[in-house]
mmCIF file of C-alpha atoms in Angstrom:
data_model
loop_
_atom_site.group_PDB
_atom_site.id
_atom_site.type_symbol
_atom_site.label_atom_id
_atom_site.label_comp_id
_atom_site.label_asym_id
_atom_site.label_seq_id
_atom_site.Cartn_x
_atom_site.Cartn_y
_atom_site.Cartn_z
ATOM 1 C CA UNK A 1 29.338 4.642 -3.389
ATOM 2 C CA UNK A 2 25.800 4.995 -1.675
ATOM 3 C CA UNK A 3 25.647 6.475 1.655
ATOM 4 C CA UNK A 4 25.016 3.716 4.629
ATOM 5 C CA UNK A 5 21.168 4.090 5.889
ATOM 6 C CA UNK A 6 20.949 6.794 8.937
ATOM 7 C CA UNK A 7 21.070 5.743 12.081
ATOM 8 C CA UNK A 8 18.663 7.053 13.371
ATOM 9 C CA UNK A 9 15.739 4.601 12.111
ATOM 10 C CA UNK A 10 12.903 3.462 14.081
ATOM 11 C CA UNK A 11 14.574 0.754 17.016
ATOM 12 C CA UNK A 12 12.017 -2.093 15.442
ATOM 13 C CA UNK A 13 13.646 -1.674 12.122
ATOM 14 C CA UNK A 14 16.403 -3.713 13.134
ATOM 15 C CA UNK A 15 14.485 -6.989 13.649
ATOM 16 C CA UNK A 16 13.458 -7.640 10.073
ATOM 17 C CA UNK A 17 16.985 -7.049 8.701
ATOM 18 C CA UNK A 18 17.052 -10.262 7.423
ATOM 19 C CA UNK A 19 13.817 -11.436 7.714
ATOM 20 C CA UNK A 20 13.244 -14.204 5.194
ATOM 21 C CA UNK A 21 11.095 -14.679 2.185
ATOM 22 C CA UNK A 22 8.277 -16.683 1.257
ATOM 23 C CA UNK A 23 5.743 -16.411 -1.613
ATOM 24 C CA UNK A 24 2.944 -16.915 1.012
ATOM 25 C CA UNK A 25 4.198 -14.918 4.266
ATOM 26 C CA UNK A 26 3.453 -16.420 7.401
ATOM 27 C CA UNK A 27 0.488 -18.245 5.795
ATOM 28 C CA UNK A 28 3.329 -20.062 3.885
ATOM 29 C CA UNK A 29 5.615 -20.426 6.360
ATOM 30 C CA UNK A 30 5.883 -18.862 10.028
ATOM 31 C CA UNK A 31 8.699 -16.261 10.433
ATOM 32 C CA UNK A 32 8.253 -15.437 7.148
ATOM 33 C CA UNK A 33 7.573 -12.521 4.979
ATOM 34 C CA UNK A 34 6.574 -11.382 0.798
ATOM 35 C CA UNK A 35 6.764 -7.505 0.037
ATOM 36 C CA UNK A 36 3.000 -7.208 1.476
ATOM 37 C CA UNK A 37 2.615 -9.099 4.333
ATOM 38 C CA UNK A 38 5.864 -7.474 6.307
ATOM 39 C CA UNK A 39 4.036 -3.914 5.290
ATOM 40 C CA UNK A 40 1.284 -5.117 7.006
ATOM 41 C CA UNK A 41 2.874 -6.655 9.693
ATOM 42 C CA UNK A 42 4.682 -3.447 10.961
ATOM 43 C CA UNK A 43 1.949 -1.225 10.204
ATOM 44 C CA UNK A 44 -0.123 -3.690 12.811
ATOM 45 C CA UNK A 45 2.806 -4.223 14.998
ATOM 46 C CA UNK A 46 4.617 -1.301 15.025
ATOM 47 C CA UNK A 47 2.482 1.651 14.142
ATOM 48 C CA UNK A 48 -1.177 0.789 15.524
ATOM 49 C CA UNK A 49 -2.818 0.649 11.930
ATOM 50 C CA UNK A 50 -5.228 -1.584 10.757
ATOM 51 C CA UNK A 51 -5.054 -2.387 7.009
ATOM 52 C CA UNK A 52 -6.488 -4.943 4.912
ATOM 53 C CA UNK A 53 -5.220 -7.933 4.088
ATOM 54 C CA UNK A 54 -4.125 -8.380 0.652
ATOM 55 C CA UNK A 55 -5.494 -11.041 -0.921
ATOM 56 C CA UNK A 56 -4.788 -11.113 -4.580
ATOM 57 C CA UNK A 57 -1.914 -13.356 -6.539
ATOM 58 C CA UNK A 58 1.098 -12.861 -5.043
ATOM 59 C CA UNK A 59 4.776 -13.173 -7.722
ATOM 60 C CA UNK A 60 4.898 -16.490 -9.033
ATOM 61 C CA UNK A 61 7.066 -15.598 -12.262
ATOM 62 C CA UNK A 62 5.968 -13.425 -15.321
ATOM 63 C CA UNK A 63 3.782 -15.618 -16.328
ATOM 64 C CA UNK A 64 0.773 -14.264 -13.758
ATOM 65 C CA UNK A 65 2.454 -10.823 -14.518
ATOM 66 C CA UNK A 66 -1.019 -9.467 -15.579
ATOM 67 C CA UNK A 67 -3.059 -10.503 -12.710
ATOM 68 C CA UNK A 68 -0.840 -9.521 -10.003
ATOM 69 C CA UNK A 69 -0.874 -5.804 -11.781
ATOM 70 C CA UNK A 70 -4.559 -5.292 -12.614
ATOM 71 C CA UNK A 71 -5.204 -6.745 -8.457
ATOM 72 C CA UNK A 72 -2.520 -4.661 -7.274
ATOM 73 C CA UNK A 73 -4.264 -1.632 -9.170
ATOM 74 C CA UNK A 74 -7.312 -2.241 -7.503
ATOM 75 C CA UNK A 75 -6.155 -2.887 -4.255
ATOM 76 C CA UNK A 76 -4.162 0.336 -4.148
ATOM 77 C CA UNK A 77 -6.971 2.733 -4.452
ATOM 78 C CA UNK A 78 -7.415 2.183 -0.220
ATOM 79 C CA UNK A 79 -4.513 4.111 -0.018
ATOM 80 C CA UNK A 80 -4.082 7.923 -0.458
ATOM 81 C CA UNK A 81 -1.366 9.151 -2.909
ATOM 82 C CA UNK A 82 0.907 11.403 -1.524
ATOM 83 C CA UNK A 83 4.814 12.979 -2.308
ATOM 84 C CA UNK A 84 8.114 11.760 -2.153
ATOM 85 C CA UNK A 85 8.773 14.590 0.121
ATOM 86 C CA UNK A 86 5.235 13.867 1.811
ATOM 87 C CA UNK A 87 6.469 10.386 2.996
ATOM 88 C CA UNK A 88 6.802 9.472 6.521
ATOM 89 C CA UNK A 89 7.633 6.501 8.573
ATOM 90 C CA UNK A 90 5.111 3.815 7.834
ATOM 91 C CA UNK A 91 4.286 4.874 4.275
ATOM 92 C CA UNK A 92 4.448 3.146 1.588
ATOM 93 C CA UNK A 93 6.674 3.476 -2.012
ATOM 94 C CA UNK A 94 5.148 1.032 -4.728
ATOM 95 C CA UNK A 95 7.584 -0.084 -7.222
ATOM 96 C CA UNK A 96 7.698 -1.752 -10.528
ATOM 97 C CA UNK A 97 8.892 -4.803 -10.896
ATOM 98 C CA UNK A 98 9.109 -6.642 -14.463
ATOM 99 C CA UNK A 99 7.298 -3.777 -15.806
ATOM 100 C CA UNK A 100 4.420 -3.441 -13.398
ATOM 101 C CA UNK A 101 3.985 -2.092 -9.903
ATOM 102 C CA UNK A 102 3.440 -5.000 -7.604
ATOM 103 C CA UNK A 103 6.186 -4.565 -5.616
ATOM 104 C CA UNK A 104 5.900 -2.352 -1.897
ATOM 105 C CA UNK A 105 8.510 -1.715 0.766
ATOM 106 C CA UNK A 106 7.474 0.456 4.205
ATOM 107 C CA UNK A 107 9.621 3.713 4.421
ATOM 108 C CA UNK A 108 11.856 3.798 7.366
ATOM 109 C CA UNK A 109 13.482 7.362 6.890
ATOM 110 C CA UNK A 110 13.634 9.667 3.956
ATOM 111 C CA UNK A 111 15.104 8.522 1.215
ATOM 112 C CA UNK A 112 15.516 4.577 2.727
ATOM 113 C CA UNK A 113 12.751 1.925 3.104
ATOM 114 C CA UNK A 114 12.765 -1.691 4.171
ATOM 115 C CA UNK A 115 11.529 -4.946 2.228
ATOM 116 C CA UNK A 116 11.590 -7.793 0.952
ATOM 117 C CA UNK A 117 11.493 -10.012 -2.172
ATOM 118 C CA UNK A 118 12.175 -13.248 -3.796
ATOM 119 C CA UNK A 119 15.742 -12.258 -4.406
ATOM 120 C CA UNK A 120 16.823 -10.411 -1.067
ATOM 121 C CA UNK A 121 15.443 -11.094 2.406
ATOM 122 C CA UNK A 122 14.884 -7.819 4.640
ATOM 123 C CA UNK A 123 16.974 -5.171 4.026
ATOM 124 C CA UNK A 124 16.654 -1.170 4.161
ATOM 125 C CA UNK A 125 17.827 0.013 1.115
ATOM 126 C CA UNK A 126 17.855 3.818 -0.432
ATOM 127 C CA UNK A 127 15.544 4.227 -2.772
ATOM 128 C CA UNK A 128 17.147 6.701 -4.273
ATOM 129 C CA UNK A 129 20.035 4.252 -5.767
ATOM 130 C CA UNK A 130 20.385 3.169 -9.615
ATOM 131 C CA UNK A 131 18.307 -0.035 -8.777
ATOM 132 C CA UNK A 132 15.301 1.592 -7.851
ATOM 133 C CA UNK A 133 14.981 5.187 -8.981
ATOM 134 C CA UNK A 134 13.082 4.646 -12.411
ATOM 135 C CA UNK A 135 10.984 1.971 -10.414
ATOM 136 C CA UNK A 136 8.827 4.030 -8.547
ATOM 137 C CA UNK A 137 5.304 4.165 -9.218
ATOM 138 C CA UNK A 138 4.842 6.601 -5.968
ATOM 139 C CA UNK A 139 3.563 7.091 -2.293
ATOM 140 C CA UNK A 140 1.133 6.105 -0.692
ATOM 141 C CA UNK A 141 0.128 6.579 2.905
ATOM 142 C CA UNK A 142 -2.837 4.279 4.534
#
């Protein structure tokens, strides 16, 4: 049995506990989020950073598999590669998904980040669990 997430996370972690999922984010649909655009939106909203928008293809089945990775490759070299025992609150853990990493959450505490995908809606999750652990690609911080 996995350890509940500490308590002591940032006080605006709460509100996207069950934030919902779009393919789009808010550009889809307002209120909601994909894996990128809730990264962005806390880093903007919550910790004063300015990033870039993200603007490649976003998951639309394997079928695009290839283009999501190679723009996701590309747009990850704005960010600065750092440790698992480097990260901090805001950074961010890139994770495979189907094979290739084009999946990101936003770490909330050591060893626990939130996001989001097609499959769950907001949640903060270790990712140090069986689900995850051979799915990281690393850390990055912006």
């Amino acid at each position: 049995m996995l350890a509940p997430p500490p308590r002591d996370l940032p006080a605006w972690v709460e509100r996207y506990i069950g934030a919902r999922y779009s393919d789009g984010g808010e550009a889809e649909r307002p209120g909601t989020f994909n894996c990128w655009t809730l990264y962005a939106h806390i880093q903007r909203c919550h910790l004063g950073r300015e990033i870039i928008d993200y603007t490649g293809p976003v998951w639309t089945g394997r079928r695009g598999l290839s283009a999501i990775a190679a723009e996701a490759a590309a747009f990850a070299q704005q960010f600065t590669p750092i440790t698992e025992s480097e990260a901090r609150v805001g950074d961010a853990i890139l994770l495979l998904n189907s094979g290739a990493p084009i999946h990101i959450g936003c770490v909330v505490a050591p060893g626990w980040m939130l996001h989001v995908n097609k499959t769950i809606d907001g949640v903060v999750e270790s990712w140090r669990c069986p689900l995850y652990v051979n799915r990281i690609e690393g850390f990055y911080r912006p």
